[in-house]
Amino acid sequence: MHEIRHVGDPVLRTPAEPVTDFDKELRRLVDEMFGIMYAADGVGLAGPQIGVPRRVFVYDISNRKGHLINPELIVDDEEQVVEEEGCLSVPSRETGKPLYAPTPRAAGVTVIGVDRLGRPVSVTARGMLARCFQHEFDHLNGKLYVDHLPREERRHVLAATPQP
Ligand SMILES: [Zn+2]
């Protein structure tokens, strides 16, 4: 059983490797990721967040649910939108709940990848789903939402985590 890793864990800063085996183990991993995400009241979860350095994420937000493997992210609308964003891997050390901060993201994106059976998947998104895709895609490249914050704001958020 995998557990959610928190900022300070090197796996969150390591670019994930492509998935190569579309086997039973991968299908189990995707199921487990949904379970961990729902148990934590999350809306998205990427492999590195549970210590699995593979290019896979799951999401369930704005009535859209799915998973992406080996995704590419295309920015369709570069306009920056600032909304509150948080991350299961960036929790408050007092409450254990995600810490939120206003974070700029592109307004519209398309993700292209495959599903756990290797079938092509393409999803075009705006709003919170587009934000979620950018957030999860960042995880696959060893990035966290706090990287997009102004320095002072980033420091403020990180100071409240278990490993400041
Ligand atoms: Zn996250």
PDB file of C-alpha atoms and ligand atoms in Angstrom:
ATOM      1  CA  MET A   1       0.000   0.000   0.000  1.00  0.00           C
ATOM      2  CA  HIS A   2       1.336   3.395  -1.013  1.00  0.00           C
ATOM      3  CA  GLU A   3       1.138   6.565   1.051  1.00  0.00           C
ATOM      4  CA  ILE A   4       0.976  10.204   0.031  1.00  0.00           C
ATOM      5  CA  ARG A   5       4.423  11.816   0.009  1.00  0.00           C
ATOM      6  CA  HIS A   6       4.924  15.345   1.266  1.00  0.00           C
ATOM      7  CA  VAL A   7       7.049  18.232   0.067  1.00  0.00           C
ATOM      8  CA  GLY A   8      10.628  17.575   1.131  1.00  0.00           C
ATOM      9  CA  ASP A   9      10.489  14.004  -0.238  1.00  0.00           C
ATOM     10  CA  PRO A  10      12.916  13.822  -3.210  1.00  0.00           C
ATOM     11  CA  VAL A  11      10.492  11.689  -5.253  1.00  0.00           C
ATOM     12  CA  LEU A  12       8.319  14.810  -5.696  1.00  0.00           C
ATOM     13  CA  ARG A  13      11.270  16.602  -7.302  1.00  0.00           C
ATOM     14  CA  THR A  14      12.270  13.768  -9.637  1.00  0.00           C
ATOM     15  CA  PRO A  15      10.926  13.691 -13.218  1.00  0.00           C
ATOM     16  CA  ALA A  16       8.855  10.528 -13.625  1.00  0.00           C
ATOM     17  CA  GLU A  17       9.653   7.826 -16.198  1.00  0.00           C
ATOM     18  CA  PRO A  18       7.244   6.806 -18.975  1.00  0.00           C
ATOM     19  CA  VAL A  19       5.010   3.811 -18.371  1.00  0.00           C
ATOM     20  CA  THR A  20       6.134   0.936 -20.605  1.00  0.00           C
ATOM     21  CA  ASP A  21       4.185  -2.080 -19.306  1.00  0.00           C
ATOM     22  CA  PHE A  22       0.432  -1.952 -19.753  1.00  0.00           C
ATOM     23  CA  ASP A  23      -0.165  -4.910 -17.523  1.00  0.00           C
ATOM     24  CA  LYS A  24      -2.302  -5.958 -14.578  1.00  0.00           C
ATOM     25  CA  GLU A  25       0.028  -4.144 -12.195  1.00  0.00           C
ATOM     26  CA  LEU A  26      -0.644  -0.851 -13.984  1.00  0.00           C
ATOM     27  CA  ARG A  27      -4.401  -1.397 -13.814  1.00  0.00           C
ATOM     28  CA  ARG A  28      -4.070  -2.085 -10.093  1.00  0.00           C
ATOM     29  CA  LEU A  29      -1.967   1.049  -9.657  1.00  0.00           C
ATOM     30  CA  VAL A  30      -4.617   3.239 -11.316  1.00  0.00           C
ATOM     31  CA  ASP A  31      -7.348   1.723  -9.121  1.00  0.00           C
ATOM     32  CA  GLU A  32      -5.221   2.260  -6.031  1.00  0.00           C
ATOM     33  CA  MET A  33      -4.535   5.878  -7.011  1.00  0.00           C
ATOM     34  CA  PHE A  34      -8.268   6.598  -7.276  1.00  0.00           C
ATOM     35  CA  GLY A  35      -8.757   5.019  -3.844  1.00  0.00           C
ATOM     36  CA  ILE A  36      -5.993   7.088  -2.246  1.00  0.00           C
ATOM     37  CA  MET A  37      -7.226  10.275  -3.932  1.00  0.00           C
ATOM     38  CA  TYR A  38     -10.825   9.803  -2.751  1.00  0.00           C
ATOM     39  CA  ALA A  39      -9.738   8.809   0.771  1.00  0.00           C
ATOM     40  CA  ALA A  40      -7.791  12.085   0.975  1.00  0.00           C
ATOM     41  CA  ASP A  41     -10.637  14.196  -0.513  1.00  0.00           C
ATOM     42  CA  GLY A  42      -8.391  15.084  -3.446  1.00  0.00           C
ATOM     43  CA  VAL A  43      -9.362  15.957  -7.018  1.00  0.00           C
ATOM     44  CA  GLY A  44      -6.162  14.740  -8.656  1.00  0.00           C
ATOM     45  CA  LEU A  45      -3.198  12.498  -7.865  1.00  0.00           C
ATOM     46  CA  ALA A  46       0.022  11.776  -9.771  1.00  0.00           C
ATOM     47  CA  GLY A  47       2.343   8.758  -9.466  1.00  0.00           C
ATOM     48  CA  PRO A  48       5.234  10.584  -7.751  1.00  0.00           C
ATOM     49  CA  GLN A  49       2.842  11.700  -5.001  1.00  0.00           C
ATOM     50  CA  ILE A  50       2.626   8.106  -3.784  1.00  0.00           C
ATOM     51  CA  GLY A  51       6.288   7.358  -4.434  1.00  0.00           C
ATOM     52  CA  VAL A  52       5.730   5.769  -7.860  1.00  0.00           C
ATOM     53  CA  PRO A  53       7.991   7.642 -10.315  1.00  0.00           C
ATOM     54  CA  ARG A  54       5.849   6.876 -13.378  1.00  0.00           C
ATOM     55  CA  ARG A  55       4.010   9.173 -15.770  1.00  0.00           C
ATOM     56  CA  VAL A  56       0.447   8.506 -14.660  1.00  0.00           C
ATOM     57  CA  PHE A  57      -2.213  10.640 -12.993  1.00  0.00           C
ATOM     58  CA  VAL A  58      -5.862  10.333 -12.032  1.00  0.00           C
ATOM     59  CA  TYR A  59      -8.442  13.097 -11.627  1.00  0.00           C
ATOM     60  CA  ASP A  60     -12.060  13.658 -10.646  1.00  0.00           C
ATOM     61  CA  ILE A  61     -13.090  17.300 -10.778  1.00  0.00           C
ATOM     62  CA  SER A  62     -15.942  19.374 -12.254  1.00  0.00           C
ATOM     63  CA  ASN A  63     -17.846  16.158 -13.045  1.00  0.00           C
ATOM     64  CA  ARG A  64     -14.975  14.927 -15.199  1.00  0.00           C
ATOM     65  CA  LYS A  65     -13.167  11.786 -14.111  1.00  0.00           C
ATOM     66  CA  GLY A  66     -10.349   9.839 -15.707  1.00  0.00           C
ATOM     67  CA  HIS A  67      -6.714   8.902 -15.823  1.00  0.00           C
ATOM     68  CA  LEU A  68      -3.869   9.738 -18.183  1.00  0.00           C
ATOM     69  CA  ILE A  69      -0.710   7.784 -18.874  1.00  0.00           C
ATOM     70  CA  ASN A  70       2.367   9.246 -20.582  1.00  0.00           C
ATOM     71  CA  PRO A  71       0.514  12.509 -21.194  1.00  0.00           C
ATOM     72  CA  GLU A  72       1.609  15.477 -23.250  1.00  0.00           C
ATOM     73  CA  LEU A  73       0.189  18.880 -22.382  1.00  0.00           C
ATOM     74  CA  ILE A  74      -0.674  21.444 -25.032  1.00  0.00           C
ATOM     75  CA  VAL A  75      -1.563  24.997 -23.995  1.00  0.00           C
ATOM     76  CA  ASP A  76      -4.552  26.138 -26.098  1.00  0.00           C
ATOM     77  CA  ASP A  77      -5.127  29.453 -24.346  1.00  0.00           C
ATOM     78  CA  GLU A  78      -2.144  31.153 -22.724  1.00  0.00           C
ATOM     79  CA  GLU A  79      -4.231  33.702 -20.840  1.00  0.00           C
ATOM     80  CA  GLN A  80      -3.237  33.383 -17.168  1.00  0.00           C
ATOM     81  CA  VAL A  81      -6.027  32.791 -14.672  1.00  0.00           C
ATOM     82  CA  VAL A  82      -5.339  33.080 -10.938  1.00  0.00           C
ATOM     83  CA  GLU A  83      -7.351  30.803  -8.629  1.00  0.00           C
ATOM     84  CA  GLU A  84      -6.783  29.139  -5.278  1.00  0.00           C
ATOM     85  CA  GLU A  85      -4.822  25.929  -5.712  1.00  0.00           C
ATOM     86  CA  GLY A  86      -3.680  23.303  -3.233  1.00  0.00           C
ATOM     87  CA  CYS A  87      -1.950  19.936  -3.207  1.00  0.00           C
ATOM     88  CA  LEU A  88      -2.206  16.768  -1.109  1.00  0.00           C
ATOM     89  CA  SER A  89       1.609  16.756  -1.043  1.00  0.00           C
ATOM     90  CA  VAL A  90       1.763  20.276   0.428  1.00  0.00           C
ATOM     91  CA  PRO A  91      -0.199  19.915   3.689  1.00  0.00           C
ATOM     92  CA  SER A  92      -0.392  22.049   6.775  1.00  0.00           C
ATOM     93  CA  ARG A  93       1.610  20.424   9.547  1.00  0.00           C
ATOM     94  CA  GLU A  94      -1.134  21.486  11.953  1.00  0.00           C
ATOM     95  CA  THR A  95      -4.247  20.230  10.167  1.00  0.00           C
ATOM     96  CA  GLY A  96      -2.810  17.795   7.617  1.00  0.00           C
ATOM     97  CA  LYS A  97      -5.076  19.456   5.026  1.00  0.00           C
ATOM     98  CA  PRO A  98      -3.741  20.957   1.793  1.00  0.00           C
ATOM     99  CA  LEU A  99      -2.402  24.506   1.917  1.00  0.00           C
ATOM    100  CA  TYR A 100      -3.940  26.759  -0.716  1.00  0.00           C
ATOM    101  CA  ALA A 101      -2.586  29.810  -2.521  1.00  0.00           C
ATOM    102  CA  PRO A 102      -3.684  31.909  -5.515  1.00  0.00           C
ATOM    103  CA  THR A 103      -1.791  30.346  -8.427  1.00  0.00           C
ATOM    104  CA  PRO A 104      -1.567  31.487 -12.071  1.00  0.00           C
ATOM    105  CA  ARG A 105      -2.340  28.899 -14.752  1.00  0.00           C
ATOM    106  CA  ALA A 106      -3.119  28.923 -18.451  1.00  0.00           C
ATOM    107  CA  ALA A 107      -6.859  29.194 -19.176  1.00  0.00           C
ATOM    108  CA  GLY A 108      -7.131  26.281 -21.602  1.00  0.00           C
ATOM    109  CA  VAL A 109      -5.170  23.104 -22.290  1.00  0.00           C
ATOM    110  CA  THR A 110      -5.433  19.769 -24.056  1.00  0.00           C
ATOM    111  CA  VAL A 111      -3.857  16.606 -22.671  1.00  0.00           C
ATOM    112  CA  ILE A 112      -3.017  13.772 -25.016  1.00  0.00           C
ATOM    113  CA  GLY A 113      -1.916  10.373 -23.785  1.00  0.00           C
ATOM    114  CA  VAL A 114      -3.160   6.834 -23.384  1.00  0.00           C
ATOM    115  CA  ASP A 115      -5.295   4.967 -20.861  1.00  0.00           C
ATOM    116  CA  ARG A 116      -4.310   1.917 -18.806  1.00  0.00           C
ATOM    117  CA  LEU A 117      -5.068  -0.354 -21.747  1.00  0.00           C
ATOM    118  CA  GLY A 118      -2.861   1.739 -24.038  1.00  0.00           C
ATOM    119  CA  ARG A 119      -5.777   3.292 -25.915  1.00  0.00           C
ATOM    120  CA  PRO A 120      -5.379   6.926 -27.073  1.00  0.00           C
ATOM    121  CA  VAL A 121      -6.973   9.599 -24.878  1.00  0.00           C
ATOM    122  CA  SER A 122      -7.344  13.307 -25.604  1.00  0.00           C
ATOM    123  CA  VAL A 123      -9.146  15.763 -23.312  1.00  0.00           C
ATOM    124  CA  THR A 124      -9.592  19.487 -23.915  1.00  0.00           C
ATOM    125  CA  ALA A 125     -10.246  21.516 -20.779  1.00  0.00           C
ATOM    126  CA  ARG A 126     -10.829  24.987 -19.394  1.00  0.00           C
ATOM    127  CA  GLY A 127     -11.427  26.208 -15.860  1.00  0.00           C
ATOM    128  CA  MET A 128     -10.666  23.958 -12.901  1.00  0.00           C
ATOM    129  CA  LEU A 129     -10.080  20.886 -15.055  1.00  0.00           C
ATOM    130  CA  ALA A 130      -7.446  22.760 -17.095  1.00  0.00           C
ATOM    131  CA  ARG A 131      -5.853  23.848 -13.804  1.00  0.00           C
ATOM    132  CA  CYS A 132      -5.917  20.272 -12.514  1.00  0.00           C
ATOM    133  CA  PHE A 133      -4.241  18.946 -15.671  1.00  0.00           C
ATOM    134  CA  GLN A 134      -1.443  21.527 -15.431  1.00  0.00           C
ATOM    135  CA  HIS A 135      -0.991  20.733 -11.740  1.00  0.00           C
ATOM    136  CA  GLU A 136      -0.790  16.954 -12.285  1.00  0.00           C
ATOM    137  CA  PHE A 137       1.413  17.317 -15.362  1.00  0.00           C
ATOM    138  CA  ASP A 138       3.803  19.390 -13.244  1.00  0.00           C
ATOM    139  CA  HIS A 139       4.033  16.505 -10.748  1.00  0.00           C
ATOM    140  CA  LEU A 140       5.265  14.218 -13.541  1.00  0.00           C
ATOM    141  CA  ASN A 141       8.099  16.673 -14.154  1.00  0.00           C
ATOM    142  CA  GLY A 142       9.112  17.084 -10.521  1.00  0.00           C
ATOM    143  CA  LYS A 143       7.332  20.406 -10.110  1.00  0.00           C
ATOM    144  CA  LEU A 144       4.893  21.634  -7.436  1.00  0.00           C
ATOM    145  CA  TYR A 145       2.282  24.376  -7.570  1.00  0.00           C
ATOM    146  CA  VAL A 146       4.323  26.484  -5.144  1.00  0.00           C
ATOM    147  CA  ASP A 147       6.942  26.856  -7.916  1.00  0.00           C
ATOM    148  CA  HIS A 148       4.457  29.165  -9.682  1.00  0.00           C
ATOM    149  CA  LEU A 149       4.043  31.481  -6.687  1.00  0.00           C
ATOM    150  CA  PRO A 150       5.875  34.737  -6.010  1.00  0.00           C
ATOM    151  CA  ARG A 151       8.858  34.075  -3.730  1.00  0.00           C
ATOM    152  CA  GLU A 152       7.337  35.528  -0.571  1.00  0.00           C
ATOM    153  CA  GLU A 153       4.099  33.588  -1.032  1.00  0.00           C
ATOM    154  CA  ARG A 154       6.031  30.377  -1.714  1.00  0.00           C
ATOM    155  CA  ARG A 155       8.058  30.839   1.470  1.00  0.00           C
ATOM    156  CA  HIS A 156       4.891  31.493   3.429  1.00  0.00           C
ATOM    157  CA  VAL A 157       3.252  28.272   2.216  1.00  0.00           C
ATOM    158  CA  LEU A 158       6.341  26.093   2.656  1.00  0.00           C
ATOM    159  CA  ALA A 159       6.901  27.405   6.194  1.00  0.00           C
ATOM    160  CA  ALA A 160       3.577  25.823   7.220  1.00  0.00           C
ATOM    161  CA  THR A 161       4.400  22.333   5.870  1.00  0.00           C
ATOM    162  CA  PRO A 162       5.727  19.424   7.964  1.00  0.00           C
ATOM    163  CA  GLN A 163       9.294  19.960   6.667  1.00  0.00           C
ATOM    164  CA  PRO A 164       9.750  23.723   6.219  1.00  0.00           C
TER     165      PRO A 164
HETATM  166 ZN    ZN B   1      -0.436  18.089  -6.250  1.00  0.00          ZN
END
